[in-house]
Short mmCIF file of C-alpha atoms and ligand atoms in Angstrom, two decimals:
data_model
loop_
_atom_site.label_atom_id
_atom_site.label_comp_id
_atom_site.label_asym_id
_atom_site.label_seq_id
_atom_site.Cartn_x
_atom_site.Cartn_y
_atom_site.Cartn_z
CA MET H 1 -7.40 1.91 -33.01
CA PRO H 2 -8.44 -1.05 -30.64
CA THR H 3 -11.77 -1.63 -28.90
CA HIS H 4 -12.06 -3.33 -25.83
CA LYS H 5 -14.41 -3.83 -23.16
CA VAL H 6 -12.28 -2.68 -20.25
CA ILE H 7 -8.92 -0.67 -20.45
CA VAL H 8 -7.12 -0.11 -17.17
CA VAL H 9 -4.77 2.15 -17.05
CA GLY H 10 -1.24 1.44 -14.29
CA GLY H 11 0.55 -1.66 -14.07
CA GLY H 12 1.29 -1.64 -10.46
CA ILE H 13 -0.10 -4.37 -7.97
CA VAL H 14 -3.26 -2.18 -8.05
CA GLY H 15 -3.88 -1.99 -11.72
CA LEU H 16 -2.77 -5.33 -11.40
CA ALA H 17 -5.07 -6.83 -9.28
CA ALA H 18 -7.99 -5.15 -11.54
CA ALA H 19 -7.30 -6.93 -14.30
CA LEU H 20 -6.78 -9.97 -13.31
CA ALA H 21 -10.30 -9.31 -10.77
CA LEU H 22 -12.28 -8.99 -14.34
CA LEU H 23 -10.42 -11.56 -16.33
CA LYS H 24 -11.53 -14.44 -13.48
CA ARG H 25 -15.13 -13.22 -14.56
CA GLY H 26 -14.32 -13.46 -18.00
CA ILE H 27 -14.06 -9.81 -18.64
CA ASP H 28 -11.91 -8.97 -21.71
CA VAL H 29 -9.40 -6.50 -20.34
CA GLN H 30 -6.71 -4.59 -21.77
CA LEU H 31 -4.16 -2.90 -19.35
CA TYR H 32 -1.86 -0.27 -20.54
CA GLU H 33 1.76 0.90 -18.17
CA GLN H 34 3.36 3.30 -19.12
CA ALA H 35 7.02 2.12 -18.40
CA GLY H 36 9.34 0.09 -20.87
CA GLN H 37 9.32 -3.04 -18.96
CA LEU H 38 6.94 -4.21 -15.42
CA GLN H 39 8.79 -3.28 -12.32
CA GLU H 40 7.98 -2.84 -9.05
CA ALA H 41 9.66 -0.14 -6.04
CA GLY H 42 12.71 -2.42 -4.09
CA ALA H 43 11.06 -1.57 -0.32
CA GLY H 44 8.58 -4.44 1.33
CA ILE H 45 4.67 -4.34 1.44
CA GLN H 46 2.25 -5.72 4.44
CA ILE H 47 -0.80 -7.07 3.31
CA GLY H 48 -3.02 -8.17 6.02
CA ALA H 49 -6.11 -10.46 6.10
CA ASN H 50 -8.34 -8.63 4.52
CA GLY H 51 -5.82 -8.29 1.64
CA THR H 52 -5.04 -11.61 1.71
CA ARG H 53 -8.55 -12.80 1.64
CA VAL H 54 -8.95 -11.27 -1.58
CA LEU H 55 -5.67 -12.39 -3.31
CA TYR H 56 -6.46 -15.79 -2.33
CA ALA H 57 -10.53 -15.11 -3.67
CA LEU H 58 -8.56 -14.22 -7.23
CA GLY H 59 -6.41 -17.96 -6.86
CA LEU H 60 -2.92 -16.70 -5.71
CA GLU H 61 -2.50 -18.36 -2.05
CA ARG H 62 -0.36 -21.25 -3.75
CA ALA H 63 2.21 -18.73 -6.05
CA LEU H 64 1.89 -16.52 -2.86
CA ALA H 65 3.22 -19.05 -0.86
CA ASN H 66 6.44 -19.24 -3.20
CA VAL H 67 7.88 -15.58 -2.02
CA GLN H 68 5.95 -14.48 1.18
CA ALA H 69 7.17 -13.85 4.60
CA VAL H 70 5.02 -14.75 7.16
CA PRO H 71 6.09 -13.45 10.52
CA VAL H 72 5.68 -15.93 13.64
CA ALA H 73 5.24 -12.02 16.02
CA ARG H 74 5.37 -8.06 16.33
CA GLU H 75 7.14 -6.73 19.04
CA LEU H 76 7.56 -2.99 19.95
CA ARG H 77 11.18 -1.36 21.35
CA HIS H 78 12.38 1.47 22.90
CA TRP H 79 13.70 3.73 20.69
CA SER H 80 16.97 4.34 22.76
CA THR H 81 16.74 1.20 25.28
CA GLY H 82 15.75 -1.20 23.29
CA GLU H 83 13.49 -2.50 25.92
CA THR H 84 11.43 -4.50 24.41
CA TRP H 85 7.33 -5.80 24.17
CA THR H 86 5.38 -8.73 22.64
CA TRP H 87 3.22 -6.49 20.77
CA PHE H 88 0.50 -8.98 19.07
CA GLU H 89 0.77 -12.36 16.76
CA LEU H 90 0.94 -12.81 13.24
CA GLY H 91 0.85 -15.70 10.52
CA GLU H 92 -1.12 -18.51 12.10
CA SER H 93 -2.48 -16.75 14.78
CA SER H 94 -4.11 -13.81 12.20
CA ALA H 95 -5.25 -16.85 10.38
CA ARG H 96 -7.10 -18.98 13.45
CA ARG H 97 -8.40 -15.13 14.02
CA PHE H 98 -9.41 -13.67 10.96
CA GLY H 99 -9.38 -16.24 8.16
CA THR H 100 -6.68 -15.38 6.22
CA PRO H 101 -2.71 -14.78 7.39
CA HIS H 102 -0.98 -11.57 7.27
CA LEU H 103 1.78 -11.48 4.87
CA MET H 104 4.66 -9.64 4.12
CA PHE H 105 6.28 -9.32 0.85
CA HIS H 106 8.68 -7.87 -1.40
CA ARG H 107 6.77 -5.58 -4.21
CA GLY H 108 8.62 -7.13 -6.65
CA ASP H 109 7.18 -10.48 -5.56
CA LEU H 110 3.58 -9.47 -5.23
CA HIS H 111 3.69 -7.92 -8.31
CA ALA H 112 5.07 -10.69 -10.32
CA ALA H 113 2.59 -13.07 -8.95
CA LEU H 114 -0.12 -10.97 -10.35
CA ALA H 115 1.45 -10.02 -13.58
CA ASN H 116 1.92 -14.36 -13.95
CA ALA H 117 -1.40 -14.47 -13.15
CA VAL H 118 -2.74 -12.12 -15.98
CA THR H 119 -1.23 -13.22 -18.81
CA SER H 120 -2.14 -16.41 -17.76
CA LEU H 121 -5.29 -15.59 -18.12
CA LYS H 122 -4.87 -13.47 -20.98
CA PRO H 123 -0.90 -13.97 -22.56
CA ASP H 124 -1.49 -10.02 -24.70
CA ALA H 125 -2.97 -8.16 -21.29
CA ILE H 126 0.19 -5.83 -20.05
CA ALA H 127 0.57 -3.37 -22.93
CA LEU H 128 3.92 -1.56 -21.85
CA GLY H 129 5.31 1.49 -22.74
CA LYS H 130 2.20 3.32 -23.42
CA LYS H 131 2.34 6.51 -21.32
CA CYS H 132 -1.58 7.64 -21.36
CA VAL H 133 -1.74 11.18 -21.52
CA ALA H 134 -5.09 11.90 -22.36
CA VAL H 135 -8.95 10.01 -21.43
CA GLY H 136 -12.38 11.17 -23.09
CA GLN H 137 -15.54 9.56 -23.47
CA THR H 138 -18.75 9.44 -25.69
CA ALA H 139 -22.17 7.92 -24.53
CA GLU H 140 -21.24 4.99 -25.71
CA ARG H 141 -17.56 4.33 -25.49
CA ALA H 142 -14.55 5.57 -23.07
CA GLU H 143 -11.24 6.56 -24.96
CA VAL H 144 -7.69 6.49 -24.13
CA ARG H 145 -4.57 8.51 -25.78
CA PHE H 146 -1.61 8.13 -25.86
CA GLU H 147 2.25 9.87 -25.60
CA ASP H 148 3.35 7.78 -28.84
CA GLY H 149 -0.22 9.19 -30.60
CA THR H 150 -1.88 6.33 -30.62
CA ARG H 151 -5.59 5.76 -29.31
CA ALA H 152 -7.42 2.86 -27.10
CA THR H 153 -11.54 2.61 -26.96
CA ALA H 154 -13.35 0.21 -24.58
CA SER H 155 -16.49 0.05 -22.71
CA PHE H 156 -15.23 1.24 -19.40
CA VAL H 157 -11.35 3.07 -18.34
CA ILE H 158 -10.13 2.34 -14.90
CA GLY H 159 -7.77 4.63 -13.78
CA ALA H 160 -5.05 2.57 -11.80
CA ASP H 161 -2.18 4.94 -12.25
CA GLY H 162 -1.32 5.63 -8.72
CA ILE H 163 -0.69 9.08 -6.42
CA HIS H 164 0.06 11.20 -9.35
CA SER H 165 -2.82 9.37 -12.07
CA THR H 166 -2.94 11.23 -15.40
CA VAL H 167 -6.97 9.86 -15.16
CA ARG H 168 -7.69 11.57 -12.75
CA ALA H 169 -5.97 15.14 -13.37
CA ALA H 170 -8.45 14.52 -16.73
CA LEU H 171 -11.45 13.96 -15.10
CA PHE H 172 -11.33 15.90 -12.62
CA GLY H 173 -8.45 18.79 -12.37
CA ARG H 174 -4.63 19.15 -10.23
CA SER H 175 -5.77 18.01 -6.59
CA GLU H 176 -4.17 20.37 -3.48
CA VAL H 177 -0.97 18.07 -2.19
CA GLU H 178 -0.31 19.78 1.32
CA PHE H 179 3.32 18.01 3.08
CA THR H 180 2.77 16.51 6.18
CA GLY H 181 6.42 17.17 7.30
CA CYS H 182 7.55 13.76 7.45
CA VAL H 183 9.68 11.80 5.17
CA ALA H 184 9.53 7.86 4.65
CA TRP H 185 12.74 5.77 4.58
CA ARG H 186 12.72 2.53 3.30
CA GLY H 187 15.30 -0.71 2.36
CA LEU H 188 16.23 -4.14 1.97
CA ILE H 189 18.85 -5.90 4.01
CA PRO H 190 20.03 -9.54 2.69
CA MET H 191 19.25 -11.23 5.79
CA ASP H 192 22.88 -13.01 6.43
CA LEU H 193 24.03 -9.49 6.20
CA LEU H 194 22.75 -8.81 9.62
CA PRO H 195 23.94 -9.55 13.05
CA ALA H 196 22.59 -12.89 14.34
CA HIS H 197 20.39 -11.68 17.19
CA LEU H 198 18.35 -9.59 14.32
CA ARG H 199 17.91 -12.13 11.95
CA ARG H 200 14.59 -13.20 12.82
CA MET H 201 10.58 -13.99 11.35
CA VAL H 202 9.24 -10.98 14.04
CA GLY H 203 8.10 -7.44 12.81
CA THR H 204 9.55 -4.98 14.78
CA ASN H 205 8.41 -1.71 15.41
CA TRP H 206 10.79 1.07 17.00
CA LEU H 207 9.26 3.91 18.53
CA GLY H 208 10.85 7.23 19.10
CA PRO H 209 9.35 10.77 20.36
CA ARG H 210 9.55 12.42 16.55
CA GLY H 211 9.53 9.29 14.52
CA PHE H 212 9.39 5.10 14.21
CA LEU H 213 11.11 2.54 12.35
CA LEU H 214 9.47 -0.75 11.54
CA HIS H 215 11.49 -4.06 10.18
CA TYR H 216 9.72 -7.40 9.00
CA PRO H 217 11.18 -10.37 6.78
CA VAL H 218 10.49 -10.81 3.33
CA ARG H 219 11.39 -13.05 0.47
CA ARG H 220 11.12 -16.24 2.12
CA GLY H 221 13.05 -14.39 5.34
CA GLU H 222 15.90 -14.02 2.62
CA LEU H 223 15.54 -9.85 3.26
CA MET H 224 14.99 -7.88 5.98
CA ASN H 225 12.35 -4.59 5.01
CA VAL H 226 13.20 -1.34 6.76
CA VAL H 227 10.99 1.64 6.82
CA SER H 228 10.96 4.49 8.95
CA ILE H 229 9.16 7.40 8.70
CA VAL H 230 10.39 10.90 10.38
CA GLU H 231 9.61 14.71 11.26
CA ARG H 232 11.28 16.48 8.63
CA ASP H 233 10.62 19.75 6.31
CA ASP H 234 13.24 20.12 3.87
CA TRP H 235 12.45 16.91 1.75
CA ARG H 236 9.00 17.56 -0.52
CA VAL H 237 9.27 14.97 -3.56
CA GLU H 238 6.80 11.85 -3.59
CA SER H 239 8.65 9.33 -5.29
CA TRP H 240 9.72 5.31 -4.78
CA VAL H 241 12.87 6.08 -6.82
CA ILE H 242 14.49 9.23 -5.04
CA GLU H 243 18.05 7.80 -3.18
CA GLY H 244 19.03 9.40 -0.18
CA THR H 245 22.06 8.46 1.62
CA THR H 246 23.09 6.33 4.53
CA ARG H 247 24.47 9.10 6.35
CA GLU H 248 21.29 11.11 6.22
CA PHE H 249 19.26 8.28 6.96
CA ALA H 250 21.29 7.86 10.32
CA ASP H 251 21.14 11.47 11.01
CA ASP H 252 17.43 11.19 11.13
CA PHE H 253 17.91 8.45 13.54
CA CYS H 254 20.81 9.79 15.64
CA GLY H 255 20.60 8.94 18.88
CA TRP H 256 18.19 5.73 18.71
CA HIS H 257 19.57 2.30 19.79
CA ALA H 258 22.17 0.52 17.84
CA ASP H 259 20.40 -2.06 16.32
CA VAL H 260 18.67 0.50 15.01
CA GLN H 261 21.63 1.77 13.34
CA ALA H 262 23.22 -1.63 12.30
CA LEU H 263 19.92 -1.97 10.27
CA ILE H 264 20.76 1.90 8.89
CA GLU H 265 23.96 0.46 8.18
CA ALA H 266 23.13 -2.68 6.53
CA ILE H 267 20.87 -0.92 3.69
CA GLU H 268 22.87 -0.83 0.85
CA THR H 269 20.43 1.97 -0.86
CA PRO H 270 17.92 3.70 1.31
CA TYR H 271 15.69 5.72 -1.17
CA LYS H 272 13.29 8.92 0.84
CA TRP H 273 9.80 9.95 -0.32
CA ALA H 274 7.73 13.13 1.25
CA LEU H 275 4.70 12.54 2.73
CA MET H 276 1.65 14.58 1.59
CA VAL H 277 -1.99 14.69 1.82
CA ARG H 278 -4.92 15.00 -0.15
CA ALA H 279 -8.05 16.34 0.79
CA PRO H 280 -10.64 13.66 0.24
CA MET H 281 -12.03 13.44 -2.99
CA PRO H 282 -16.49 13.66 -3.55
CA VAL H 283 -16.81 11.33 -6.56
CA TRP H 284 -14.22 9.18 -8.26
CA SER H 285 -16.25 8.42 -11.57
CA LEU H 286 -17.41 10.16 -14.48
CA GLY H 287 -19.54 8.30 -17.13
CA ARG H 288 -17.31 5.30 -18.57
CA ILE H 289 -14.46 6.09 -16.47
CA THR H 290 -12.92 5.57 -13.27
CA LEU H 291 -10.13 5.68 -10.51
CA LEU H 292 -9.23 3.20 -8.07
CA GLY H 293 -5.74 2.80 -5.22
CA ASP H 294 -3.96 5.75 -4.78
CA ALA H 295 -5.38 7.79 -7.71
CA CYS H 296 -8.36 7.90 -5.64
CA HIS H 297 -7.48 7.82 -2.06
CA PRO H 298 -3.93 7.50 -1.34
CA THR H 299 -3.40 7.69 1.76
CA LEU H 300 -0.60 7.91 4.69
CA PRO H 301 0.94 4.60 5.74
CA PHE H 302 0.39 4.82 9.59
CA LEU H 303 -2.07 1.70 8.69
CA GLY H 304 -0.04 0.10 5.98
CA GLN H 305 -3.44 -0.36 4.10
CA GLY H 306 -3.06 1.52 1.36
CA ALA H 307 -2.42 -1.18 -1.20
CA VAL H 308 -4.53 -3.01 0.56
CA MET H 309 -7.80 -0.68 0.52
CA ALA H 310 -6.66 -0.56 -3.41
CA ILE H 311 -6.78 -4.39 -3.68
CA GLU H 312 -10.82 -4.85 -2.21
CA ASP H 313 -11.33 -2.17 -4.81
CA ALA H 314 -10.09 -4.33 -7.85
CA TYR H 315 -12.46 -6.82 -6.14
CA ILE H 316 -15.42 -4.35 -6.38
CA VAL H 317 -14.95 -2.52 -9.28
CA ALA H 318 -14.78 -6.26 -11.32
CA ALA H 319 -17.78 -7.07 -9.34
CA CYS H 320 -20.22 -4.43 -10.01
CA LEU H 321 -18.60 -4.32 -13.77
CA GLU H 322 -19.63 -7.36 -14.28
CA LYS H 323 -23.49 -6.94 -12.93
CA TYR H 324 -24.02 -3.70 -14.26
CA PHE H 325 -21.95 -3.92 -17.72
CA ARG H 326 -25.00 -1.88 -19.72
CA ASP H 327 -25.66 0.47 -17.12
CA PRO H 328 -22.47 1.98 -16.81
CA ALA H 329 -23.51 5.42 -14.07
CA LYS H 330 -25.11 2.42 -11.83
CA ALA H 331 -21.45 0.39 -12.32
CA PHE H 332 -19.55 2.86 -10.83
CA SER H 333 -22.08 5.04 -8.50
CA ARG H 334 -22.62 1.39 -6.95
CA TYR H 335 -18.74 0.71 -6.65
CA GLU H 336 -18.12 3.80 -5.03
CA GLU H 337 -21.11 3.70 -2.78
CA ILE H 338 -19.69 0.61 -1.45
CA ARG H 339 -16.28 1.91 -1.40
CA HIS H 340 -16.06 5.59 0.06
CA GLU H 341 -16.72 5.40 2.94
CA ARG H 342 -14.48 2.14 3.79
CA THR H 343 -11.60 3.80 2.19
CA ALA H 344 -12.30 7.71 3.85
CA ALA H 345 -11.90 5.41 7.15
CA VAL H 346 -8.64 4.55 6.41
CA VAL H 347 -7.50 7.82 5.37
CA ARG H 348 -8.82 9.29 8.55
CA LYS H 349 -7.79 6.64 10.63
CA ALA H 350 -3.72 6.72 8.98
CA GLN H 351 -4.13 10.00 9.62
CA GLU H 352 -4.76 9.97 13.76
CA ASN H 353 -2.57 7.13 14.34
CA ARG H 354 0.66 9.64 13.35
CA ALA H 355 0.11 11.63 16.18
CA MET H 356 0.10 8.34 18.31
CA ALA H 357 3.14 7.41 16.25
CA PHE H 358 4.91 10.23 16.58
CA GLU H 359 4.05 11.28 21.23
CA PRO H 360 7.03 13.68 21.93
CA ARG H 361 6.59 12.65 25.68
CA LEU H 362 7.54 8.86 24.05
CA ALA H 363 11.88 10.53 24.82
CA GLU H 364 10.81 10.47 28.24
CA LYS H 365 10.83 6.97 30.46
CA ASP H 366 7.55 7.06 32.02
CA ALA H 367 5.65 8.76 29.10
CA PHE H 368 6.68 5.29 27.06
CA ALA H 369 5.60 2.86 29.07
CA ASP H 370 2.04 4.77 29.75
CA ALA H 371 1.75 5.09 25.76
CA ILE H 372 2.96 1.36 25.62
CA ALA H 373 0.07 0.60 28.10
CA ARG H 374 -2.36 3.38 27.13
CA ASP H 375 -2.49 2.92 22.87
CA TRP H 376 -0.75 0.06 22.22
CA MET H 377 -1.11 -3.54 23.83
CA LYS H 378 -3.61 -6.11 22.61
CA VAL H 379 -6.91 -4.49 24.04
CA ARG H 380 -6.38 -0.91 21.99
CA VAL H 381 -5.10 -2.70 18.93
CA SER H 382 -8.26 -4.84 18.49
CA GLU H 383 -9.86 -1.87 18.80
CA ARG H 384 -8.07 -0.22 15.99
CA LEU H 385 -7.41 -3.03 13.14
CA ASP H 386 -10.12 -5.53 14.18
CA TRP H 387 -12.48 -3.65 11.74
CA LEU H 388 -9.90 -3.22 8.66
CA TYR H 389 -8.64 -7.10 8.90
CA ASN H 390 -12.44 -8.24 9.45
CA TYR H 391 -13.61 -7.01 6.23
CA ASP H 392 -14.35 -8.80 3.66
CA ALA H 393 -15.05 -7.68 -0.04
CA THR H 394 -15.47 -11.25 -1.56
CA ALA H 395 -18.93 -11.07 0.54
CA ILE H 396 -20.28 -7.97 -0.72
CA GLY H 397 -23.11 -8.28 -2.52
CA VAL H 398 -23.38 -5.29 -5.43
C1 FAD K 1 6.41 4.23 3.08
C2 FAD K 1 5.16 3.75 2.25
C3 FAD K 1 4.96 2.22 2.93
C4 FAD K 1 3.90 1.55 2.58
N1 FAD K 1 3.75 0.56 2.98
C5 FAD K 1 1.98 -0.22 2.77
C6 FAD K 1 1.43 -1.53 2.79
O1 FAD K 1 2.61 -1.92 4.50
N2 FAD K 1 0.92 -2.23 3.01
C7 FAD K 1 0.02 -1.29 1.97
O2 FAD K 1 -1.22 -1.83 1.27
N3 FAD K 1 0.32 -0.17 1.49
C8 FAD K 1 1.47 0.16 1.71
N4 FAD K 1 1.96 1.73 1.29
C9 FAD K 1 0.64 2.19 0.35
C10 FAD K 1 1.12 1.47 -0.66
O3 FAD K 1 2.43 1.67 -1.32
C11 FAD K 1 -0.04 2.03 -2.33
O4 FAD K 1 -1.12 2.27 -1.55
C12 FAD K 1 0.49 1.43 -3.81
O5 FAD K 1 1.66 0.53 -3.78
C13 FAD K 1 -0.49 2.03 -4.81
O6 FAD K 1 -0.07 1.32 -5.56
P1 FAD K 1 -0.93 1.60 -6.93
O7 FAD K 1 -0.81 0.33 -7.92
O8 FAD K 1 -1.99 2.64 -7.37
O9 FAD K 1 0.12 2.42 -7.46
P2 FAD K 1 1.79 2.48 -8.17
O10 FAD K 1 2.20 1.98 -7.63
O11 FAD K 1 2.42 3.92 -8.07
O12 FAD K 1 1.68 2.49 -9.70
C14 FAD K 1 1.19 3.07 -10.29
C15 FAD K 1 1.31 2.48 -11.97
O13 FAD K 1 0.65 2.98 -12.79
C16 FAD K 1 1.55 3.77 -13.78
N5 FAD K 1 1.67 4.65 -14.33
C17 FAD K 1 1.73 6.36 -13.98
N6 FAD K 1 1.39 6.89 -14.33
C18 FAD K 1 0.67 6.01 -15.79
C19 FAD K 1 0.45 7.11 -17.07
N7 FAD K 1 0.33 8.56 -17.65
N8 FAD K 1 0.28 5.69 -18.00
C20 FAD K 1 0.48 4.56 -17.69
N9 FAD K 1 0.77 4.06 -16.72
C21 FAD K 1 1.04 4.55 -15.47
C22 FAD K 1 2.72 3.67 -12.90
O14 FAD K 1 4.30 2.90 -14.13
C23 FAD K 1 3.06 2.79 -11.89
O15 FAD K 1 3.05 1.28 -12.60
C24 FAD K 1 2.69 2.18 1.18
C25 FAD K 1 3.64 3.68 0.84
C26 FAD K 1 4.21 3.97 1.21
C27 FAD K 1 4.76 5.71 1.13
#
């Protein structure tokens, strides 16, 4: 039976970030991923300044520069008239303000950059086709059991196996899930298939009464990512791989501006995801086993911080394991002490943002202008986001 210092279960963005953070500190790690090949969803992801700060500290700045998109601005648009407000600047101005830029990626590109960094430090660090079905532990070791009947042990196990985490269920039982009444749509468009006026390095938020739609460039500006959320109560599956149809997506945005219709029509394969909430977990660790990312604090995507929080987790849990390797209780209690309140605040505030994004009065012209002035202008946005982007996980003393 293979024996390691640390096992990470799950090879998503978050599991890979944890493996890289551990290897960078000289801690041997083995990652086990259920899929037969490493892959990520065909969708975009925004990484705010607090996330790029950690990725740069892990040595990824150059690899990311080859695939990132750096939007020059962010705009707000009225759902039916298309009226446009400049919202806040990104890219260079984020780097000036927070020290690191706000970047947009194709998830597959970010995932590949992390996987390459991991395997350049330990070529056989990632084992594929290994579905964890159970975990267990003694005072000295933790153990992972796989669907194929094999087992592996380590001093510590980290469950980074996502929103439907097997490790979480094994430690704490199944969590209660509540449907939010919202469905997320997403899809990618080759930039050159869009009308010329939409082919820009700008992130755009379309605000409307019962939904919003956001689009931003990824992969050096070669693709436009579209993600939208709409109130709907007839879809209950949380999955990155369930396809919807263009007609269904367009029906959800019936009456919206012609640019929104053009974006929806241009998406080759739209995917849909039902948004669920789970009660916050009071603890994430038991003995030598802990959780990180969506496995312990899944969040609604209204702040674009789910993966970023988990990247911060990865950096901190690695620092705690380096410092307290001989004291498992301390290693994970210190990790939770540092991370619990911040991630809980993100989960809470993302839920609060939902109310703002789905204001039914946005259907009225005057109410829309009021909402822009009240909720979306620069100073309000600073109040909402600066505490997120200023946080420096790499400077926290463990
Ligand atoms: C519509 C939408 C938009 C979003 N936009 C953003 C954004 O812009 N920025 C941001 O920071 N966050 C965003 N998020 C949140 C973000 O997508 C998640 O927080 C992030 O993907 C979680 O990563 P993860 O690695 O924890 O989980 P996953 O990405 O789910 O990875 C889990 C991995 O574990 C593997 N696995 C699962 N079970 C097992 C098992 N039993 N054994 C072995 N392997 C297993 C899976 O195959 C997978 O590879 C968004 C979410 C949604 C729904």
